Short mmCIF file of C-alpha atoms in Angstrom, two decimals:
data_model
loop_
_atom_site.label_atom_id
_atom_site.label_comp_id
_atom_site.label_asym_id
_atom_site.label_seq_id
_atom_site.Cartn_x
_atom_site.Cartn_y
_atom_site.Cartn_z
CA UNK A 1 53.28 122.40 65.27
CA UNK A 2 56.44 122.40 63.27
CA UNK A 3 58.50 122.05 66.42
CA UNK A 4 56.85 119.00 67.23
CA UNK A 5 57.26 117.35 63.93
CA UNK A 6 60.78 118.39 64.17
CA UNK A 7 61.18 116.72 67.41
CA UNK A 8 59.47 113.36 66.26
CA UNK A 9 61.83 113.46 63.24
CA UNK A 10 64.96 113.83 65.49
CA UNK A 11 63.98 111.33 67.82
CA UNK A 12 63.11 108.35 65.50
CA UNK A 13 65.38 109.37 62.65
CA UNK A 14 68.65 109.41 64.62
CA UNK A 15 71.60 107.56 63.51
CA UNK A 16 71.78 105.61 66.64
CA UNK A 17 68.07 104.96 67.08
CA UNK A 18 67.08 101.65 68.62
CA UNK A 19 63.78 100.20 68.14
CA UNK A 20 63.88 98.35 71.46
CA UNK A 21 64.59 101.55 73.23
CA UNK A 22 62.07 103.74 71.47
CA UNK A 23 59.26 101.26 71.52
CA UNK A 24 59.73 99.46 74.82
CA UNK A 25 62.54 100.14 77.12
CA UNK A 26 62.32 103.97 77.24
CA UNK A 27 58.96 103.81 78.70
CA UNK A 28 58.01 103.37 82.58
CA UNK A 29 58.22 99.67 83.26
CA UNK A 30 54.89 99.78 85.23
CA UNK A 31 53.01 101.24 82.27
CA UNK A 32 50.64 99.05 80.39
CA UNK A 33 51.49 98.62 76.73
CA UNK A 34 48.75 96.31 75.76
CA UNK A 35 45.50 94.92 77.17
CA UNK A 36 44.76 91.80 75.32
CA UNK A 37 40.99 90.90 75.54
CA UNK A 38 39.49 87.57 74.92
CA UNK A 39 36.13 86.74 73.49
CA UNK A 40 34.55 86.28 76.88
CA UNK A 41 35.71 89.71 77.70
CA UNK A 42 38.32 88.66 80.30
CA UNK A 43 41.54 90.62 79.68
CA UNK A 44 45.40 90.61 80.37
CA UNK A 45 47.59 93.67 80.75
CA UNK A 46 51.09 93.64 79.43
CA UNK A 47 53.11 96.23 80.91
CA UNK A 48 56.45 97.67 79.35
CA UNK A 49 58.62 96.02 81.81
CA UNK A 50 57.05 92.61 80.98
CA UNK A 51 57.40 93.26 77.35
CA UNK A 52 60.89 94.30 77.87
CA UNK A 53 61.92 91.00 79.86
CA UNK A 54 59.99 88.72 77.61
CA UNK A 55 61.03 90.33 74.34
CA UNK A 56 64.58 90.16 75.36
CA UNK A 57 64.16 86.29 75.93
CA UNK A 58 62.97 85.87 72.58
CA UNK A 59 65.58 88.08 70.94
CA UNK A 60 68.08 85.66 72.51
CA UNK A 61 66.13 82.61 71.21
CA UNK A 62 66.28 84.22 67.74
CA UNK A 63 70.02 84.68 68.03
CA UNK A 64 70.47 80.98 69.04
CA UNK A 65 68.52 80.17 65.78
CA UNK A 66 70.88 82.25 63.83
CA UNK A 67 68.57 85.14 63.11
CA UNK A 68 70.40 88.40 63.13
CA UNK A 69 69.91 91.94 61.98
CA UNK A 70 68.40 92.49 58.74
CA UNK A 71 66.93 88.77 58.46
CA UNK A 72 63.23 88.43 57.63
CA UNK A 73 61.03 86.83 60.03
CA UNK A 74 57.50 85.96 58.97
CA UNK A 75 54.64 86.12 61.68
CA UNK A 76 51.39 84.33 60.92
CA UNK A 77 49.90 84.94 64.25
CA UNK A 78 46.50 86.39 65.77
CA UNK A 79 46.49 89.34 68.18
CA UNK A 80 47.82 87.69 71.56
CA UNK A 81 50.44 88.28 74.26
CA UNK A 82 52.67 86.07 72.23
CA UNK A 83 52.32 88.23 69.24
CA UNK A 84 53.55 91.25 70.76
CA UNK A 85 56.37 89.47 72.51
CA UNK A 86 57.50 87.93 69.15
CA UNK A 87 57.29 91.15 67.38
CA UNK A 88 59.16 93.14 69.90
CA UNK A 89 61.82 90.35 70.09
CA UNK A 90 62.19 90.46 66.26
CA UNK A 91 62.63 94.29 66.31
CA UNK A 92 65.01 93.98 69.40
CA UNK A 93 67.32 91.63 67.49
CA UNK A 94 67.53 94.01 64.48
CA UNK A 95 65.47 91.59 62.25
CA UNK A 96 62.52 92.50 59.84
CA UNK A 97 58.99 91.60 60.43
CA UNK A 98 56.99 90.29 57.59
CA UNK A 99 53.34 90.48 58.33
CA UNK A 100 51.08 87.58 57.37
CA UNK A 101 47.36 88.03 57.80
CA UNK A 102 45.76 84.89 59.43
CA UNK A 103 42.87 84.96 56.83
CA UNK A 104 45.54 84.53 53.94
CA UNK A 105 45.38 81.27 51.84
CA UNK A 106 48.53 79.46 51.19
CA UNK A 107 49.36 81.11 47.92
CA UNK A 108 49.28 84.57 49.77
CA UNK A 109 51.40 83.14 52.38
CA UNK A 110 53.92 81.64 50.09
CA UNK A 111 54.17 84.72 48.01
CA UNK A 112 55.18 86.91 50.76
CA UNK A 113 57.60 84.55 52.37
CA UNK A 114 59.33 84.00 49.05
CA UNK A 115 59.54 87.45 48.10
CA UNK A 116 60.87 88.55 51.50
CA UNK A 117 63.56 85.86 51.65
CA UNK A 118 62.32 84.75 54.94
CA UNK A 119 64.52 82.75 57.12
CA UNK A 120 62.00 82.06 59.87
CA UNK A 121 58.31 81.81 60.40
CA UNK A 122 56.54 82.10 63.64
CA UNK A 123 53.13 80.71 63.53
CA UNK A 124 49.84 79.90 65.63
CA UNK A 125 49.20 76.34 65.70
CA UNK A 126 45.74 76.75 63.98
CA UNK A 127 47.65 78.37 61.05
CA UNK A 128 50.59 75.65 60.80
CA UNK A 129 48.89 73.75 57.99
CA UNK A 130 49.36 76.70 55.68
CA UNK A 131 53.12 76.19 55.81
CA UNK A 132 52.98 72.61 54.82
CA UNK A 133 54.87 71.54 51.70
CA UNK A 134 52.45 71.36 48.72
CA UNK A 135 51.50 72.87 45.48
CA UNK A 136 52.01 76.35 46.77
CA UNK A 137 54.76 75.91 49.28
CA UNK A 138 58.12 74.43 48.56
CA UNK A 139 59.02 70.93 49.71
CA UNK A 140 62.21 72.28 51.13
CA UNK A 141 61.64 75.75 52.30
CA UNK A 142 64.50 78.03 53.22
CA UNK A 143 62.93 79.10 56.25
CA UNK A 144 62.39 77.32 59.66
CA UNK A 145 59.28 77.30 61.72
CA UNK A 146 58.59 78.20 65.37
CA UNK A 147 54.97 76.91 66.59
CA UNK A 148 52.87 78.95 69.27
CA UNK A 149 50.28 77.00 71.34
CA UNK A 150 51.13 73.34 70.46
CA UNK A 151 53.75 70.81 70.13
CA UNK A 152 56.09 71.35 67.19
CA UNK A 153 56.15 68.98 64.38
CA UNK A 154 59.43 67.34 63.16
CA UNK A 155 62.10 69.93 62.43
CA UNK A 156 59.97 72.59 64.07
CA UNK A 157 60.70 74.81 67.17
CA UNK A 158 58.20 75.46 70.19
CA UNK A 159 57.85 79.08 71.14
CA UNK A 160 57.25 78.20 74.77
CA UNK A 161 60.25 75.87 74.82
CA UNK A 162 62.52 78.55 73.24
CA UNK A 163 61.44 81.16 75.96
CA UNK A 164 61.74 78.64 78.74
CA UNK A 165 65.36 77.98 78.04
CA UNK A 166 66.49 81.23 76.23
CA UNK A 167 68.25 84.22 78.52
CA UNK A 168 70.10 87.24 77.24
CA UNK A 169 73.67 86.86 77.19
CA UNK A 170 75.56 89.12 79.66
CA UNK A 171 76.33 92.57 78.36
CA UNK A 172 73.97 91.89 75.22
CA UNK A 173 72.25 94.94 74.04
CA UNK A 174 69.48 95.62 71.71
CA UNK A 175 70.34 96.34 68.01
CA UNK A 176 70.82 99.88 66.79
CA UNK A 177 69.43 99.97 63.43
CA UNK A 178 69.39 103.76 62.85
CA UNK A 179 66.60 105.80 61.61
CA UNK A 180 66.98 104.13 58.08
CA UNK A 181 66.87 100.58 59.57
CA UNK A 182 64.21 98.50 58.31
CA UNK A 183 61.64 97.41 60.95
CA UNK A 184 59.08 95.66 58.61
CA UNK A 185 58.66 94.53 55.15
CA UNK A 186 54.93 94.80 54.50
CA UNK A 187 53.28 94.19 51.11
CA UNK A 188 50.48 96.04 49.51
CA UNK A 189 46.96 94.70 49.71
CA UNK A 190 46.54 94.08 45.86
CA UNK A 191 43.62 96.07 45.04
CA UNK A 192 44.94 96.54 41.39
CA UNK A 193 47.32 93.53 40.96
CA UNK A 194 50.18 91.64 42.54
CA UNK A 195 51.22 92.75 46.09
CA UNK A 196 54.29 94.91 46.28
CA UNK A 197 56.99 94.93 49.20
CA UNK A 198 57.07 97.95 51.16
CA UNK A 199 60.19 98.49 53.45
CA UNK A 200 59.09 100.33 56.55
CA UNK A 201 62.17 102.20 58.24
CA UNK A 202 62.38 103.10 62.07
CA UNK A 203 62.09 106.65 61.10
CA UNK A 204 58.49 106.36 59.83
CA UNK A 205 57.65 105.93 63.51
CA UNK A 206 57.56 109.83 63.59
CA UNK A 207 54.88 109.83 60.98
CA UNK A 208 52.86 107.20 62.92
CA UNK A 209 53.04 109.07 66.21
CA UNK A 210 52.06 112.30 64.51
CA UNK A 211 48.81 110.76 63.16
CA UNK A 212 48.05 109.13 66.57
CA UNK A 213 48.32 112.43 68.22
CA UNK A 214 46.72 114.64 65.41
CA UNK A 215 44.56 112.55 63.44
CA UNK A 216 43.23 110.08 66.16
CA UNK A 217 43.82 112.32 69.14
CA UNK A 218 44.96 109.35 71.42
CA UNK A 219 45.57 110.94 74.98
CA UNK A 220 47.04 109.27 77.96
CA UNK A 221 43.49 108.84 79.47
CA UNK A 222 42.01 107.14 76.24
CA UNK A 223 40.89 103.55 76.28
CA UNK A 224 42.16 103.29 72.61
CA UNK A 225 41.17 100.35 70.47
CA UNK A 226 42.29 100.10 66.67
CA UNK A 227 40.24 97.22 65.45
CA UNK A 228 42.12 96.72 62.33
CA UNK A 229 44.23 93.52 62.04
CA UNK A 230 47.94 93.97 62.43
CA UNK A 231 48.51 91.89 59.28
CA UNK A 232 47.77 94.98 57.43
CA UNK A 233 49.22 98.71 57.56
CA UNK A 234 46.39 100.31 59.55
CA UNK A 235 46.59 97.72 62.42
CA UNK A 236 50.15 97.29 62.28
CA UNK A 237 51.03 101.00 62.13
CA UNK A 238 48.33 102.24 64.57
CA UNK A 239 47.33 99.37 66.99
CA UNK A 240 50.86 98.19 67.50
CA UNK A 241 53.77 100.45 66.27
CA UNK A 242 52.37 103.95 67.00
CA UNK A 243 51.03 103.23 70.55
CA UNK A 244 54.27 101.61 71.45
CA UNK A 245 56.38 104.55 70.28
CA UNK A 246 54.13 107.08 71.94
CA UNK A 247 53.99 104.94 75.09
CA UNK A 248 50.25 104.72 74.95
CA UNK A 249 48.06 101.67 75.87
CA UNK A 250 46.47 99.71 72.95
CA UNK A 251 43.52 97.05 73.08
CA UNK A 252 43.92 93.85 71.32
CA UNK A 253 41.04 91.67 70.71
CA UNK A 254 42.11 87.88 70.57
CA UNK A 255 39.23 86.66 68.65
CA UNK A 256 37.58 86.88 65.26
CA UNK A 257 35.31 89.85 64.40
CA UNK A 258 31.54 90.05 64.92
CA UNK A 259 29.43 92.99 65.28
CA UNK A 260 27.89 91.76 68.52
CA UNK A 261 31.37 91.10 70.02
CA UNK A 262 32.48 94.66 68.90
CA UNK A 263 29.64 96.17 70.63
CA UNK A 264 30.22 94.17 73.63
CA UNK A 265 34.05 95.12 74.02
CA UNK A 266 33.20 98.87 73.39
CA UNK A 267 30.73 98.89 76.44
CA UNK A 268 32.49 96.24 78.59
CA UNK A 269 35.86 97.95 78.34
CA UNK A 270 34.73 101.53 78.10
CA UNK A 271 36.39 102.30 74.80
CA UNK A 272 36.75 106.08 74.36
CA UNK A 273 38.72 106.13 71.25
CA UNK A 274 37.93 103.75 68.30
CA UNK A 275 39.59 103.32 64.76
CA UNK A 276 38.51 100.89 62.42
CA UNK A 277 37.64 100.12 58.69
CA UNK A 278 34.50 101.16 57.03
CA UNK A 279 33.38 97.54 57.00
CA UNK A 280 33.26 97.42 60.83
CA UNK A 281 31.02 100.46 60.96
CA UNK A 282 28.74 99.06 58.26
CA UNK A 283 28.38 95.69 60.27
CA UNK A 284 27.60 97.75 63.44
CA UNK A 285 25.01 99.68 61.73
CA UNK A 286 22.99 96.64 61.05
CA UNK A 287 22.77 95.67 64.71
CA UNK A 288 21.42 97.70 67.71
CA UNK A 289 23.85 99.59 69.66
CA UNK A 290 24.07 98.93 73.38
CA UNK A 291 23.71 101.52 76.26
CA UNK A 292 26.39 103.26 78.15
CA UNK A 293 28.89 103.73 75.30
CA UNK A 294 31.82 105.97 76.31
CA UNK A 295 33.24 107.00 72.76
CA UNK A 296 34.56 110.43 72.43
CA UNK A 297 36.50 109.78 69.07
CA UNK A 298 35.72 107.44 66.12
CA UNK A 299 37.88 107.29 63.00
CA UNK A 300 37.88 105.28 59.74
CA UNK A 301 40.38 104.15 57.22
CA UNK A 302 40.95 102.01 54.50
CA UNK A 303 38.56 102.85 51.93
CA UNK A 304 36.12 105.91 51.81
CA UNK A 305 32.97 106.01 54.12
CA UNK A 306 29.69 106.29 52.54
CA UNK A 307 27.33 109.04 53.81
CA UNK A 308 25.00 106.42 55.34
CA UNK A 309 27.58 105.39 57.84
CA UNK A 310 28.48 108.87 59.01
CA UNK A 311 24.66 109.84 59.38
CA UNK A 312 24.26 106.63 61.55
CA UNK A 313 27.19 107.04 63.63
CA UNK A 314 26.15 110.15 65.49
CA UNK A 315 23.34 108.53 67.00
CA UNK A 316 24.49 105.01 67.55
CA UNK A 317 27.91 105.81 68.59
CA UNK A 318 27.44 109.17 70.37
CA UNK A 319 30.04 110.73 68.04
CA UNK A 320 30.46 111.03 64.23
CA UNK A 321 33.00 108.71 62.39
CA UNK A 322 35.58 110.61 60.70
CA UNK A 323 37.16 109.68 57.35
CA UNK A 324 41.06 109.38 57.33
CA UNK A 325 42.97 108.70 54.15
CA UNK A 326 46.44 106.99 53.77
CA UNK A 327 48.36 104.27 52.03
CA UNK A 328 50.72 101.37 53.11
CA UNK A 329 53.58 103.37 51.39
CA UNK A 330 53.08 106.20 54.00
CA UNK A 331 50.64 105.48 56.58
CA UNK A 332 47.85 108.21 57.22
CA UNK A 333 48.43 111.58 55.20
CA UNK A 334 45.07 113.35 54.62
CA UNK A 335 42.56 113.43 57.51
CA UNK A 336 39.68 114.88 59.01
CA UNK A 337 41.72 115.22 62.30
CA UNK A 338 40.51 115.24 65.92
CA UNK A 339 43.05 116.85 67.75
CA UNK A 340 42.35 120.62 68.76
CA UNK A 341 44.94 121.98 66.60
CA UNK A 342 43.64 120.46 63.34
CA UNK A 343 39.89 119.75 64.14
CA UNK A 344 37.33 121.48 62.12
CA UNK A 345 33.65 120.54 60.93
CA UNK A 346 34.03 117.93 58.41
CA UNK A 347 32.57 118.62 54.84
CA UNK A 348 30.28 115.81 53.48
CA UNK A 349 32.29 113.34 51.43
CA UNK A 350 35.61 114.92 52.15
CA UNK A 351 38.68 113.15 53.48
CA UNK A 352 39.97 116.18 55.10
CA UNK A 353 43.36 118.01 54.91
CA UNK A 354 46.93 116.96 54.90
CA UNK A 355 48.29 116.45 58.41
CA UNK A 356 51.05 118.77 59.42
CA UNK A 357 54.30 117.41 58.07
CA UNK A 358 52.67 116.52 54.68
CA UNK A 359 52.17 118.56 51.56
CA UNK A 360 49.63 117.19 48.85
CA UNK A 361 48.11 118.30 45.59
CA UNK A 362 45.81 117.15 42.75
CA UNK A 363 47.73 117.01 39.78
CA UNK A 364 46.47 117.26 36.02
CA UNK A 365 45.93 114.07 34.02
CA UNK A 366 48.46 114.98 31.56
CA UNK A 367 51.14 117.10 33.34
CA UNK A 368 52.70 117.17 36.68
CA UNK A 369 50.96 120.54 37.56
CA UNK A 370 48.51 120.86 40.17
CA UNK A 371 44.83 121.25 38.64
CA UNK A 372 42.52 124.02 39.59
CA UNK A 373 40.26 123.57 42.63
CA UNK A 374 37.45 121.18 41.91
CA UNK A 375 39.10 119.69 38.85
CA UNK A 376 39.27 116.01 38.99
CA UNK A 377 43.03 114.63 38.86
CA UNK A 378 45.58 112.53 40.39
CA UNK A 379 46.15 112.73 44.12
CA UNK A 380 49.91 113.32 44.86
CA UNK A 381 52.32 113.77 47.75
CA UNK A 382 54.85 116.57 47.45
CA UNK A 383 57.99 114.59 48.42
CA UNK A 384 60.21 117.63 49.21
CA UNK A 385 57.55 119.37 51.00
CA UNK A 386 56.38 116.49 53.25
CA UNK A 387 59.14 115.97 56.01
CA UNK A 388 57.04 113.08 57.51
CA UNK A 389 57.27 110.96 54.12
CA UNK A 390 59.64 107.85 54.42
CA UNK A 391 58.59 105.73 51.37
CA UNK A 392 61.55 105.34 48.73
CA UNK A 393 60.60 102.53 46.64
CA UNK A 394 59.38 98.88 46.52
CA UNK A 395 61.74 96.25 47.35
CA UNK A 396 63.63 94.70 44.42
CA UNK A 397 61.07 96.41 42.05
CA UNK A 398 62.56 99.53 40.36
CA UNK A 399 60.09 99.52 37.49
CA UNK A 400 56.80 99.85 39.77
CA UNK A 401 58.92 102.29 41.87
CA UNK A 402 59.34 104.46 39.02
CA UNK A 403 55.75 104.47 38.27
CA UNK A 404 55.04 106.05 41.55
CA UNK A 405 57.06 109.14 41.00
CA UNK A 406 56.86 111.92 38.52
CA UNK A 407 59.98 112.30 36.15
CA UNK A 408 61.40 114.91 38.30
CA UNK A 409 60.88 112.92 41.45
CA UNK A 410 59.01 116.01 43.12
CA UNK A 411 55.60 114.07 43.33
CA UNK A 412 54.72 110.80 44.69
CA UNK A 413 51.51 109.44 42.65
CA UNK A 414 49.14 107.77 45.09
CA UNK A 415 47.43 106.05 42.25
CA UNK A 416 44.11 107.56 43.70
CA UNK A 417 41.94 110.12 41.86
CA UNK A 418 40.18 112.96 43.44
CA UNK A 419 39.76 116.75 43.92
CA UNK A 420 40.65 119.47 45.95
CA UNK A 421 38.51 122.47 46.86
CA UNK A 422 39.25 126.21 47.23
CA UNK A 423 39.82 125.57 50.94
CA UNK A 424 42.39 122.67 50.56
CA UNK A 425 39.94 119.91 51.56
CA UNK A 426 40.29 116.72 49.55
CA UNK A 427 37.79 114.42 48.10
CA UNK A 428 38.40 110.88 46.99
CA UNK A 429 37.03 109.63 43.70
CA UNK A 430 38.52 106.36 42.94
CA UNK A 431 41.81 104.37 42.33
CA UNK A 432 43.31 105.78 38.89
CA UNK A 433 42.52 102.42 37.37
CA UNK A 434 39.12 102.71 38.42
CA UNK A 435 38.10 106.11 36.80
CA UNK A 436 35.15 105.81 34.39
CA UNK A 437 35.55 108.06 31.37
CA UNK A 438 32.14 108.01 29.53
CA UNK A 439 31.57 110.09 26.47
CA UNK A 440 34.36 112.55 27.83
CA UNK A 441 32.94 112.74 31.40
CA UNK A 442 35.24 111.51 34.00
CA UNK A 443 33.28 109.62 36.72
CA UNK A 444 34.55 108.45 40.20
CA UNK A 445 32.88 105.24 41.12
CA UNK A 446 32.70 106.17 44.85
CA UNK A 447 30.36 109.14 44.13
CA UNK A 448 27.96 106.90 42.57
CA UNK A 449 28.31 104.19 45.06
CA UNK A 450 27.43 106.45 47.74
CA UNK A 451 24.25 107.23 46.14
CA UNK A 452 23.36 103.52 45.54
CA UNK A 453 23.71 102.81 49.29
CA UNK A 454 21.16 105.32 50.16
CA UNK A 455 18.56 102.98 48.78
CA UNK A 456 16.94 100.85 51.57
CA UNK A 457 17.43 97.79 49.85
CA UNK A 458 20.98 98.22 49.18
CA UNK A 459 23.59 96.92 51.81
CA UNK A 460 26.80 97.43 49.47
CA UNK A 461 27.50 98.71 46.01
CA UNK A 462 30.57 98.80 43.80
CA UNK A 463 30.67 100.65 40.33
CA UNK A 464 32.89 99.67 37.54
CA UNK A 465 33.39 100.80 33.94
CA UNK A 466 32.56 98.56 31.17
CA UNK A 467 33.67 98.95 27.25
CA UNK A 468 31.00 100.76 24.99
CA UNK A 469 31.22 101.07 21.40
CA UNK A 470 29.63 104.51 21.42
CA UNK A 471 30.54 106.01 24.71
CA UNK A 472 33.82 104.34 25.30
CA UNK A 473 32.75 103.19 28.86
CA UNK A 474 29.55 102.86 30.77
CA UNK A 475 28.55 102.29 34.22
CA UNK A 476 27.70 98.98 35.63
CA UNK A 477 26.97 98.42 39.31
CA UNK A 478 27.13 95.51 41.51
CA UNK A 479 24.96 95.45 44.65
CA UNK A 480 24.62 93.35 47.66
CA UNK A 481 21.04 93.52 48.92
CA UNK A 482 19.78 93.51 52.39
CA UNK A 483 17.99 90.72 53.91
CA UNK A 484 14.41 90.54 52.54
CA UNK A 485 15.07 92.77 49.79
CA UNK A 486 13.79 91.50 46.39
CA UNK A 487 15.81 91.98 42.85
CA UNK A 488 14.12 92.84 39.78
CA UNK A 489 13.27 95.30 37.22
CA UNK A 490 11.61 97.75 39.74
CA UNK A 491 14.87 97.90 41.77
CA UNK A 492 17.02 98.51 38.88
CA UNK A 493 14.48 101.36 37.84
CA UNK A 494 14.54 102.75 41.34
CA UNK A 495 18.37 102.71 41.45
CA UNK A 496 18.77 104.44 38.29
CA UNK A 497 16.51 107.16 39.16
CA UNK A 498 18.21 107.59 42.59
CA UNK A 499 21.54 108.16 40.82
CA UNK A 500 20.05 110.36 38.24
CA UNK A 501 18.36 112.62 40.86
CA UNK A 502 21.03 112.68 43.68
CA UNK A 503 24.26 112.65 41.54
CA UNK A 504 23.99 113.28 37.90
CA UNK A 505 21.86 112.60 35.07
CA UNK A 506 24.45 110.88 32.78
CA UNK A 507 26.14 108.85 35.43
CA UNK A 508 23.51 105.94 36.17
CA UNK A 509 24.51 102.60 35.81
CA UNK A 510 23.43 101.01 32.47
CA UNK A 511 23.23 97.72 34.17
CA UNK A 512 22.76 96.58 37.76
CA UNK A 513 23.99 93.05 39.00
CA UNK A 514 22.74 91.64 42.33
CA UNK A 515 25.76 89.56 43.80
CA UNK A 516 25.95 87.75 47.12
CA UNK A 517 29.09 89.53 48.08
CA UNK A 518 31.61 91.99 46.63
CA UNK A 519 35.30 90.74 45.94
CA UNK A 520 37.55 92.06 48.50
CA UNK A 521 41.14 92.04 49.45
CA UNK A 522 41.89 90.38 52.99
CA UNK A 523 41.99 93.80 54.30
CA UNK A 524 38.38 94.52 53.09
CA UNK A 525 39.05 96.69 50.07
CA UNK A 526 36.77 96.24 47.03
CA UNK A 527 38.75 94.56 44.11
CA UNK A 528 36.94 96.50 41.32
CA UNK A 529 39.14 94.76 38.62
CA UNK A 530 37.73 91.44 39.66
CA UNK A 531 34.13 92.98 38.87
CA UNK A 532 35.06 94.24 35.52
CA UNK A 533 36.56 90.71 34.59
CA UNK A 534 33.27 89.26 35.73
CA UNK A 535 31.18 91.60 33.86
CA UNK A 536 32.92 91.19 30.47
#
């Protein structure tokens, strides 16, 4: 396995590495890179040869617009053929892709474009209004706009028109950026505060491919669908970049999410390898599964899987969903891997073991020393012992970068709390900021949440700590009920007793709030700090 890791590092970290060659031009021209599926289940295949030709045209258009290596280009687009052509053109030019999730409101778009010093924005026509000057957008923005799918407005450019007139110049070659060259500036999801800019270098592809092979076990014969949006790390890294780097076909759904549509795609296109966020699996669990599914692998990332989803998956999907752990700053690190070389029976509640190429530990709260097995602490990555690691710091933010590393720079602190058992399996507890310390007891909200959702009336749950004069903090729960379920004193009593009997007598919620929905980041992660503010 170490030989394979070394091979990947040498390939993607070379000083003369070219993104266009590694992601596109080096693969057989006839091989399919993407299958873009529409809501009616019709589909279009995009071969590597077509992607090479069309992205070269768009790279020439970028050059004509004055976009060069290192320039930031925002992309506000849904999953489409135009999206992958635009992305490959940006990387071919040596420019930096700034992902903009299509569900973002104007302030989130403005924050990212401004922080990245974007010079150009490519947007679908139905997203263009978010870029109009106003309260959140500058009246005279420093970026120009390319519109996909409609006539451009005044001062804008048409994607189709640019593609029609642009041709690569004779002798023009793709940019060579090297392993340290930046492909993407992606922003963290904002679970604990203001999003931070993460520069993703070309050499990070070694880590992404390793996860595709070992964590997801995507093979040449698989029909692989990562349902996450490429506006976020899991979708961008593993629905776009990793499949391109590995030469594997990837499905993209050009439509919004719904459980019935997801079932339909799984069945109609014979998906064999599925990766998605827990919210997708929870939505599927509330609807009947169709017959004839072909899944052999199912994986989840973004936030921990609750036990009810894992129990449901085996019968409904024909395969258990396996929990995987990672971050925007690293990609996937700790997994219940599917490949033969790493596969073992998952332990309930465990997010697995570090992938080959990564070394991790749970550190004590007060020192940079590993905690004994079973002792709660800070999940950390051993920088020197993790050859697949690539994150070195946030863009223009040395202060928050320093907070991520121990003083001796040996450990990267993930900001997550958890434990590790005697056999090296890791268990997520919470974000560090979300740990609840009640009367000296350290309580991870995920453990309590996992019990609350076992109640028939509860669809979703989030637990936070609230100030308490006697105990320091106490638990309060926010729950979303299933259709037809009734709130009231009886439900509160049942939930309290459930936690006492299935987790711990001291860790029951002192208050239960019924809410219509939990506050989430656009990528689906629960924002517990919002709940804490709401409950004060």
